[in-house]
Coordinates of C-alpha atoms in Angstrom, one line a residue:
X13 CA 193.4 126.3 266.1
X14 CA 191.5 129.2 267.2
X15 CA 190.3 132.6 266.5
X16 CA 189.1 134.9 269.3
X17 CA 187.4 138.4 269.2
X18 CA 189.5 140.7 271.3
X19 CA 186.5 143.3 271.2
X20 CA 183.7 141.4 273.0
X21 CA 183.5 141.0 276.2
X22 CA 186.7 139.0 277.9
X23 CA 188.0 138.1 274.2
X24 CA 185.8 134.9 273.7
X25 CA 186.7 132.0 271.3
X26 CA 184.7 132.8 268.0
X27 CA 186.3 130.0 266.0
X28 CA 187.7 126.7 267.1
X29 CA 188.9 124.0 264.7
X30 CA 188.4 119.8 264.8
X31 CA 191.9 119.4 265.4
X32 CA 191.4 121.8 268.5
X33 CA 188.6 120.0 270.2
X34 CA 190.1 116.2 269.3
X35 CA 192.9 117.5 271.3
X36 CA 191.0 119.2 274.7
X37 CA 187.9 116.6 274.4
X38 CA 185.8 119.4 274.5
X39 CA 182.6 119.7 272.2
X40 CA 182.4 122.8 270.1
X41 CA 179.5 124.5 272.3
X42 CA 181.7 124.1 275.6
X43 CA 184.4 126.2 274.1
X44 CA 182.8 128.9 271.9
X45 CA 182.5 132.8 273.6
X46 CA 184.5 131.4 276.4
X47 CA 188.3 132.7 277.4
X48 CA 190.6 130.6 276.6
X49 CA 192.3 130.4 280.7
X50 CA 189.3 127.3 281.2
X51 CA 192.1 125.1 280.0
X52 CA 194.8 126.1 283.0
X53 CA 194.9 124.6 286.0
X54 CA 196.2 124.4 289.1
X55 CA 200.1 123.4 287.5
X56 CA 200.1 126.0 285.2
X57 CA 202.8 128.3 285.7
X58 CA 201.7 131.8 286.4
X59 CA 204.6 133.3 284.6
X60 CA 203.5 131.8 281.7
X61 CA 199.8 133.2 282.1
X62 CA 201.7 136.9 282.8
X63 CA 203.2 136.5 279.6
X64 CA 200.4 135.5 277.6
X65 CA 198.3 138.7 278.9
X66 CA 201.7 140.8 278.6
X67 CA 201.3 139.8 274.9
X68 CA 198.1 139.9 274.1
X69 CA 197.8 143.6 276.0
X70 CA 200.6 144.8 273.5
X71 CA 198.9 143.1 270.5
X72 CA 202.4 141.3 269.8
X73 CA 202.9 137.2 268.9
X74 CA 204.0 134.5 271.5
X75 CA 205.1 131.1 271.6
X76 CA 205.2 129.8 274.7
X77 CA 205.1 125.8 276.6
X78 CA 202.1 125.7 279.3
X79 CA 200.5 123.6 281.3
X80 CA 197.1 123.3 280.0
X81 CA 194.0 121.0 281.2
X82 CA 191.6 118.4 279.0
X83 CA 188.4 118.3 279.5
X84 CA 189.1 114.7 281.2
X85 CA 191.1 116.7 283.9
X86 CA 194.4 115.6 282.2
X87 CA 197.1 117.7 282.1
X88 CA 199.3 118.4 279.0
X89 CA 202.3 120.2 277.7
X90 CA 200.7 122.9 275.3
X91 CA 203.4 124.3 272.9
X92 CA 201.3 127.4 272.4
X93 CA 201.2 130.4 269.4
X94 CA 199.1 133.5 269.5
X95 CA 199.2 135.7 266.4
X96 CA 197.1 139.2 266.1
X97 CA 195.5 139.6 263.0
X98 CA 194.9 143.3 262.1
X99 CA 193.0 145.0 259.3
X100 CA 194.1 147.2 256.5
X101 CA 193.9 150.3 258.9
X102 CA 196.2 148.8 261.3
X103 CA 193.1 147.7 263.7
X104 CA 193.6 144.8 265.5
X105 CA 190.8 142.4 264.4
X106 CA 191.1 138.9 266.3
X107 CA 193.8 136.8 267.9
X108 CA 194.9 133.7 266.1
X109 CA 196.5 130.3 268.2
X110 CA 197.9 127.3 267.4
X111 CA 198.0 124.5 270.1
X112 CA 200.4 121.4 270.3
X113 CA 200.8 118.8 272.7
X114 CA 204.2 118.3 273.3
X115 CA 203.7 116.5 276.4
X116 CA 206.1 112.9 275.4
X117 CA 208.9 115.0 273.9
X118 CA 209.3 117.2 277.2
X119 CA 208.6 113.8 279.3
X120 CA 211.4 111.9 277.2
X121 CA 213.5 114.3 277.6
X122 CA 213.2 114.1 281.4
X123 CA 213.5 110.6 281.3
X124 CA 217.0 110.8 279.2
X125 CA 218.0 112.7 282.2
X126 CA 217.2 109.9 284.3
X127 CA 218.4 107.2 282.5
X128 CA 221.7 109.4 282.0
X129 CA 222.1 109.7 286.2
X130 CA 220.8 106.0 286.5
X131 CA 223.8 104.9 284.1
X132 CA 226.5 107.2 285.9
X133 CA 225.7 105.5 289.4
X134 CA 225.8 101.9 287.8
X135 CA 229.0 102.3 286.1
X136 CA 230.7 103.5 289.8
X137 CA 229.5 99.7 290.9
X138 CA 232.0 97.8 289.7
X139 CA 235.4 97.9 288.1
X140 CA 234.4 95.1 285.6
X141 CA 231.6 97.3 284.6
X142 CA 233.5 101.1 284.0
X143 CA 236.1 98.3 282.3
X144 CA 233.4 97.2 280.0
X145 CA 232.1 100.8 278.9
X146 CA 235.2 102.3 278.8
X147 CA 236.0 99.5 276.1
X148 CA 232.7 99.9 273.9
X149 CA 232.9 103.7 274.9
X150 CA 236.5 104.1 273.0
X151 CA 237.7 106.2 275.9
X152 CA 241.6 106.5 276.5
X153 CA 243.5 107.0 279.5
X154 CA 246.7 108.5 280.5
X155 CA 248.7 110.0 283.3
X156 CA 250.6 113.1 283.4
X157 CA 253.6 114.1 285.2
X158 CA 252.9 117.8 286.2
X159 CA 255.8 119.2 286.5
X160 CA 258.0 117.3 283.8
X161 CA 255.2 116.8 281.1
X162 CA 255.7 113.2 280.6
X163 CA 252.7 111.1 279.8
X164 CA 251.5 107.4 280.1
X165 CA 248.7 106.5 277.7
X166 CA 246.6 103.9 277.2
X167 CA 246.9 102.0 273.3
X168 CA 243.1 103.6 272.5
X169 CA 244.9 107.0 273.6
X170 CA 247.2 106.6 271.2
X171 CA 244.9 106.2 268.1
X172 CA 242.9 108.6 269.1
X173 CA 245.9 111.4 268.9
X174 CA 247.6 109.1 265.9
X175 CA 251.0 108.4 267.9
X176 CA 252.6 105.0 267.2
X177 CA 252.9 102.6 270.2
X178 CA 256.0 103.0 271.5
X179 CA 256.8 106.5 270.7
X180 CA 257.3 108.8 273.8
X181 CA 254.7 111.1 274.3
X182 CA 254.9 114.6 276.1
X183 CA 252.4 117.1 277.0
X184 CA 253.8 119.4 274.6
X185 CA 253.3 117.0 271.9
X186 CA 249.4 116.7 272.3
X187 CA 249.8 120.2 272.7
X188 CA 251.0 120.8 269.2
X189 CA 248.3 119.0 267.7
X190 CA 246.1 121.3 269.4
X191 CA 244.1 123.8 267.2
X192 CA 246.1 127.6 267.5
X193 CA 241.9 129.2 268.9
X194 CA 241.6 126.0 271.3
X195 CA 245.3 126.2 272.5
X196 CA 246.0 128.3 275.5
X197 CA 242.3 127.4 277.0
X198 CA 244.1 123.7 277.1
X199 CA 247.0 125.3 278.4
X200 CA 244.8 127.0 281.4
X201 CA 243.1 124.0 282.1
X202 CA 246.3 121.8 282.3
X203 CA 247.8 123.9 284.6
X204 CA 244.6 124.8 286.7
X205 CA 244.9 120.8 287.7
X206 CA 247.3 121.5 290.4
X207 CA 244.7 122.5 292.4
X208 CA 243.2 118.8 293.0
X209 CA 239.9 120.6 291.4
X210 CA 238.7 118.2 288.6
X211 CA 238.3 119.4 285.2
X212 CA 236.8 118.7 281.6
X213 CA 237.6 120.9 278.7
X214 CA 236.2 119.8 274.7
X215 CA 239.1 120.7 271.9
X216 CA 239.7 120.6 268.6
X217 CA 243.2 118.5 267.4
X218 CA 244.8 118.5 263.5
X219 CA 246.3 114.7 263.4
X220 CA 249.5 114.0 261.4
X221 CA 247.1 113.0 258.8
X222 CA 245.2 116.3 258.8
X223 CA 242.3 115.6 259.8
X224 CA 240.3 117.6 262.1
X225 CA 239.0 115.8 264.7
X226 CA 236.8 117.5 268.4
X227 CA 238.1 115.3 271.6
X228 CA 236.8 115.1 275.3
X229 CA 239.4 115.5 278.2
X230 CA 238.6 115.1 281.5
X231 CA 241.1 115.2 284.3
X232 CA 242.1 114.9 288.0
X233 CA 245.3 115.6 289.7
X234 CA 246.4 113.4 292.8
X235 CA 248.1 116.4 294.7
X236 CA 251.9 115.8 296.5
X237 CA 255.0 116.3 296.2
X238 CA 255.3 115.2 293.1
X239 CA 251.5 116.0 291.1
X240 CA 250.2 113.2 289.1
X241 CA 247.4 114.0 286.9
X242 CA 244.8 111.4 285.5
X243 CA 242.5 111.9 282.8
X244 CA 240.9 110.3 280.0
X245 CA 240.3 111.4 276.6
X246 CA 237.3 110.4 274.0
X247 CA 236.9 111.1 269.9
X248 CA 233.5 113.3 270.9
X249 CA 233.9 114.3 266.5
X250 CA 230.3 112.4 266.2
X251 CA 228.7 114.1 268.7
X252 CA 229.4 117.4 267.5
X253 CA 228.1 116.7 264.3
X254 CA 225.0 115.3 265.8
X255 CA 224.6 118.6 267.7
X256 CA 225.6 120.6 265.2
X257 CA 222.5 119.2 263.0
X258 CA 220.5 118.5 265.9
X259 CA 220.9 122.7 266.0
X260 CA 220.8 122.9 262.0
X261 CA 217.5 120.8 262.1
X262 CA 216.0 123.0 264.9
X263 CA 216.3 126.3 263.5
X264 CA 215.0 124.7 260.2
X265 CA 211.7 124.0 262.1
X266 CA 211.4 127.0 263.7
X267 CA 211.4 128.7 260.4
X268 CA 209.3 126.4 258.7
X269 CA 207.1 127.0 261.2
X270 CA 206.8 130.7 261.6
X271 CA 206.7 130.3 257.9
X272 CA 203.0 128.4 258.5
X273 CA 201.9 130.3 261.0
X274 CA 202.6 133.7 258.7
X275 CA 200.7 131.7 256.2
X276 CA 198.1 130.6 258.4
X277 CA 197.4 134.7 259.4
X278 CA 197.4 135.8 256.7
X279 CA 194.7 133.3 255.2
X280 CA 193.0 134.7 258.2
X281 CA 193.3 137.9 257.4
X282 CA 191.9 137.7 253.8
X283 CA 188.9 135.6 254.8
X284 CA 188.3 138.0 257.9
X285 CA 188.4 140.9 255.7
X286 CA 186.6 139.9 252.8
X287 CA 183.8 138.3 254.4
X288 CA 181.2 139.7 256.8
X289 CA 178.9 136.6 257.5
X290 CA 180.8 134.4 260.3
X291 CA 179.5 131.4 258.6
X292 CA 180.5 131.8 255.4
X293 CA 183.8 133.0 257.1
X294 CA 184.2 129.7 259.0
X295 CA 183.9 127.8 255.7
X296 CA 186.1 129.7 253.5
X297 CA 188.7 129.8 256.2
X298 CA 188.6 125.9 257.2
X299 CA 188.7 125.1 253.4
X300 CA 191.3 127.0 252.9
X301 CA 193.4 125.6 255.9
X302 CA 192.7 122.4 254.6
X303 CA 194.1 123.2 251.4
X304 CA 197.0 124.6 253.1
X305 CA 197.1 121.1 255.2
X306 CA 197.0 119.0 252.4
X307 CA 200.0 121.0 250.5
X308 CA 202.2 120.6 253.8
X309 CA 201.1 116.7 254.3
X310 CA 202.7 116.3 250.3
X311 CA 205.9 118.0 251.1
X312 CA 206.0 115.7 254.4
X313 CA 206.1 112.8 252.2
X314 CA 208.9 114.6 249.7
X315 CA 211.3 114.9 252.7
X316 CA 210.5 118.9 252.4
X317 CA 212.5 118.8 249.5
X318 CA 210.1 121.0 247.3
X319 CA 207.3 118.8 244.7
X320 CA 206.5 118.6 241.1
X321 CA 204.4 120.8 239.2
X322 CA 202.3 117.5 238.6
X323 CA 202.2 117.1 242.0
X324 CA 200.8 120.0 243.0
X325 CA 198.0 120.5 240.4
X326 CA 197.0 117.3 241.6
X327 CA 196.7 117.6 244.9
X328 CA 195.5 121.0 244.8
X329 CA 192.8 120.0 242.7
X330 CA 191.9 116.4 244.3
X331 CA 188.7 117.4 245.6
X332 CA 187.2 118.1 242.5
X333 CA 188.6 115.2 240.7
X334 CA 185.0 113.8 241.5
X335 CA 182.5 116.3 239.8
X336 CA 185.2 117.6 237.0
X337 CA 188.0 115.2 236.5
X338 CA 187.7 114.8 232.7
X339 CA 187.1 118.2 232.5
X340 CA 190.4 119.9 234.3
X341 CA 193.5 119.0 231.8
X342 CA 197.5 119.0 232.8
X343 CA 200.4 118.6 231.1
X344 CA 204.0 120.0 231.3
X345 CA 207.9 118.3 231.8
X346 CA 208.8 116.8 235.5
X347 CA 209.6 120.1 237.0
X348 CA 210.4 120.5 240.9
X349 CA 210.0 123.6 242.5
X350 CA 210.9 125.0 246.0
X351 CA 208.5 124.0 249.5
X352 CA 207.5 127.8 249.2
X353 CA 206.5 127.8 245.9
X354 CA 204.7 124.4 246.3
X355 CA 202.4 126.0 249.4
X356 CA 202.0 129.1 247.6
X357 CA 200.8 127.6 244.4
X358 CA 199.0 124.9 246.0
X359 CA 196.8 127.5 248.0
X360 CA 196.1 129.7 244.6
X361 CA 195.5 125.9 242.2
X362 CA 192.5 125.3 245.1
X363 CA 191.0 128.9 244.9
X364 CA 191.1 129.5 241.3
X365 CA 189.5 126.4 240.7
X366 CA 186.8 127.0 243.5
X367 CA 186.3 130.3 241.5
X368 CA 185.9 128.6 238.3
X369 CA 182.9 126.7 239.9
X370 CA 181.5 129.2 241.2
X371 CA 181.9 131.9 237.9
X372 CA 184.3 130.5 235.6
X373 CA 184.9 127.3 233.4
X374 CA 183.3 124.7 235.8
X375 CA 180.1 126.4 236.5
X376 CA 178.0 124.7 233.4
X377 CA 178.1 121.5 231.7
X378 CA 180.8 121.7 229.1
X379 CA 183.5 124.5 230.3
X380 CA 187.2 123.3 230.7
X381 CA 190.4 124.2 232.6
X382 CA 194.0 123.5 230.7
X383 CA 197.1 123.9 232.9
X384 CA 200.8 123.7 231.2
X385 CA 204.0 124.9 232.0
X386 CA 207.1 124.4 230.1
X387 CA 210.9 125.3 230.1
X388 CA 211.0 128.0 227.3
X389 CA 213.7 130.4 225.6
X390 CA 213.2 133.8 225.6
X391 CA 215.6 136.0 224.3
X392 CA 218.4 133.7 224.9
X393 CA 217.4 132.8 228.3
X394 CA 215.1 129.7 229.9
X395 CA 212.4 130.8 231.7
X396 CA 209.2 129.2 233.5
X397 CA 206.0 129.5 231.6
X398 CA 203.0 128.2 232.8
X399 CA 199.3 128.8 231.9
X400 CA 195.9 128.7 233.4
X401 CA 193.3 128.6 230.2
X402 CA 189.7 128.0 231.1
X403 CA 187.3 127.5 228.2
X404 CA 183.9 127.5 226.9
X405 CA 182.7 128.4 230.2
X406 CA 180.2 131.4 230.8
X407 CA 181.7 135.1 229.1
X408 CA 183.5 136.3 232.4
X409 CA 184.2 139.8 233.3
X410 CA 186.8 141.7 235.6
X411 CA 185.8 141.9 238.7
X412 CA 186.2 145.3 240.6
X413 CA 189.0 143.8 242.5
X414 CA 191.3 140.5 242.7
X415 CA 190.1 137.3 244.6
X416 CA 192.2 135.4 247.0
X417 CA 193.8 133.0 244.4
X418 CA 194.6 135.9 242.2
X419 CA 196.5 137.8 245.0
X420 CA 198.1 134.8 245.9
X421 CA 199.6 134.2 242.2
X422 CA 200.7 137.6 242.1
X423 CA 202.4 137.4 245.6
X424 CA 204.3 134.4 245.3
X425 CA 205.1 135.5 241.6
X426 CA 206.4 138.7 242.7
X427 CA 208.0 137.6 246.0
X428 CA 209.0 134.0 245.0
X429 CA 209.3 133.6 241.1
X430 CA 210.8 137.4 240.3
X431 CA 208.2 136.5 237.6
X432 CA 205.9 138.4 235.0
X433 CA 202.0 137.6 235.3
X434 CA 198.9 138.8 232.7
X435 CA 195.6 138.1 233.6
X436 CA 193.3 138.2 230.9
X437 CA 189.4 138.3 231.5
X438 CA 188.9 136.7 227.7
X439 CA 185.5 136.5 226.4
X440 CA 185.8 132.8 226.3
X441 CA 186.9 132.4 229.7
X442 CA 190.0 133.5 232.0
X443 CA 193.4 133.3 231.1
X444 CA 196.6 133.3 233.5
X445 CA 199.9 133.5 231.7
X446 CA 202.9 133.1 233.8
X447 CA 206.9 133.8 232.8
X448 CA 209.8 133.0 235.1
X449 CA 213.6 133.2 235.2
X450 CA 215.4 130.0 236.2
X451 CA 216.8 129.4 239.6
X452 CA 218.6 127.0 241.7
X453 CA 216.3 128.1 245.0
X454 CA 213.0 128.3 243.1
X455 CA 213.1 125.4 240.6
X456 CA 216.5 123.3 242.5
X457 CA 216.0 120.3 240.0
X458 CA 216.7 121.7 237.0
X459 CA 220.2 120.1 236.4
X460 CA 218.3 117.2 235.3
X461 CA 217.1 117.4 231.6
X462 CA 213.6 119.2 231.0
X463 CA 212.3 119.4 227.6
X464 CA 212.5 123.0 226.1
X465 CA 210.0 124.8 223.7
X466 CA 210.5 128.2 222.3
X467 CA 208.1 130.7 223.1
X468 CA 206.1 132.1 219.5

């Protein structure tokens, strides 16, 4: 990760993370109020570089694969993201970038490519060979007469288009198992054979049992007086459900990801605002990526599937388990909420608490924090409550205007929850009282059975 400051000179680096110079080898006072082109090289695509600038000059995101350079001289695919962070006026502030090698996933996929080529010429080598993977392959054959429409096929042919064994088969009869949208493109390509021009075409068929299955057809006419076409066919149904969530699963990280990356700028953002010294800066905004970190590495282990309520207190509040653990309290039913809530709320457990050690509960000897949440009825309905009660702490005041935990409650409340939030500067310490309608996207384990209370 880094930060640079587009209004010095050449837009230097003013902020680079550990994770940053683990990856480049370089040591933090090689890379800070430098430009961030000493990492190209000589096999770095100048269209890429274009479009960086072209970005950067318009003040508009970017994610972009480059070839970038290690300190070692090592080169390395660098799937790249630059954000610009811009102040309450609209002023662009500082650029904001992610870095990830992707170097083995781009070389495997070249070397799939290979292997795929490699494969194709060994099967052409020997009959006994294209016999063998045609057999664990499941791929039928058949010949066509072209003008007549009569067809030989092979007994895997056969099951795949659910005929019997000895029942005649005729082009038209494949035909009619043929999906109506995929139909006359069949048609077209059949009769295209004629030309001697190989062909492969993917289709969808309805078998006699209804099923729905996608096939492969690839086919070849020996040209004459009388045109014989050869082809084989293969049950491809797999496959496209492998691409089909290969597809599902890539546009699920994409928007995860964006969905960090707005999160990441906008932590930026607050800290950048709201804090004039750069070193105090640097600290508040590495903490609170680490908090951030932490919240993503739990819902890694939960399949991104969403965490408990229990498991985000806890985690959220794990570092100060050493100095306060008897004195932060939790309790509440087994309650799974969505990955969106759990960042959110993870990020605003972490700040609030670092708030109550500054000002609040856990700045003398005897102040507490109590944290529950419940399934309640409210006027005939179940909501969410959940409350954030410090205690015989130091008398607290409002302050002129909310911290970063305190926005974040109220923005993933509002946004998120659809829910109702007081804040409450009590005189014996601050109170945070949250209510909540049920639903599946925010709390999507809730047909399991959750203890109710009613609220007084």
């Amino acid at each position: 990760m880094l930060i640079t400051n587009p209004h010095l000179p050449d837009n230097p680096i003013v902020f680079a993370n550990p994770a940053f110079l683990k990856l480049t080898g370089y040591e933090a006072d090689e890379v800070m109020g430098r430009n961030c082109r000493f990492l190209q090289g000589h096999g770095t695509d100048p269209a890429h570089v274009r479009a960086i600038k072209s970005a950067i000059a318009a003040e508009k995101p970017i994610d972009i694969d480059i070839i970038n350079y290690k300190k070692s001289g090592e080169a390395f695919w660098n799937r790249l993201h630059i954000s610009p962070v811009h102040n309450a006026n609209g002023r662009l502030q500082h650029f904001v970038s992610s870095q990830l090698d992707v170097t083995l996933e781009l070389s495997r996929l070249v070397e799939l490519e290979k292997e795929r080529k490699t494969l194709s010429i060994e099967t052409a080598r020997s009959k006994d060979q294209l016999d063998y993977i045609v057999e664990v392959a499941n791929i039928g054959f058949w010949t066509r007469e072209f003008y007549s429409g009569k067809m030989t096929c092979s007994a895997e042919c056969r099951r795949i288009y659910g005929f019997t064994p000895d029942e005649p088969v005729h082009f038209d009869t494949i035909l009619d198992l043929v999906v109506l949208e995929d139909r006359m493109t069949v048609v077209q390509k059949a009769h295209q054979a004629v030309t001697g021009e190989p062909y492969s075409i993917e289709y969808r068929i309805v078998t006699r049992l209804g099923e729905t299955r996608w096939l492969e057809t690839r086919a070849k006419a020996l040209t004459g007086e009388n045109p014989l076409v050869l082809g084989i066919v293969q049950d491809v149904t797999e496959r496209k459900k492998a691409e089909a969530n290969k597809a599902l699963v890539s546009r699920e990280i994409a928007h995860r990801f964006k969905n960090s990356m707005a999160m990441v700028q906008s932590i930026a953002n607050q800290t950048l605002r709201n804090t004039y010294d750069p070193e105090q800066a640097n600290r508040l905004f590495s903490e609170r990526l680490r908090a951030l970190s932490q919240a993503h590495d739990m819902l890694l282990k939960e399949n991104w599937a969403g965490a408990t309520i229990q498991q985000i207190c806890a985690t959220a509040l794990a570092p100060f388990n050493s100095t306060f653990a008897n004195r932060i309290h939790m309790s509440g039913p087994h309650l799974l909420v969505s990955d969106r809530v759990t960042v959110a709320l993870s990020l605003a457990f972490y700040e609030l608490a670092t708030n109550a050690v500054k000002y609040g509960a856990l700045s003398n000897e005897k102040g507490v924090i109590n944290i529950t949440w419940a399934i309640m009825e409210d006027k005939g309905e179940k909501k969410f409550h959940m409350r954030w009660a410090e205690s015989r702490g130091p008398e607290v005041m409002q302050p002129a205007r909310r911290g970063f935990g305190q926005r974040l409650l109220h923005s993933v409340l509002a946004e998120e929850l659809k829910a109702k939030c007081d804040v409450e500067f009590a005189a014996s310490g601050l109170l945070i009282d949250v209510l909540a309608p049920i639903t599946p996207e925010v709390f999507p384990g809730m047909g399991h059975n959750v203890p109710e209370q009613r609220i007084a």
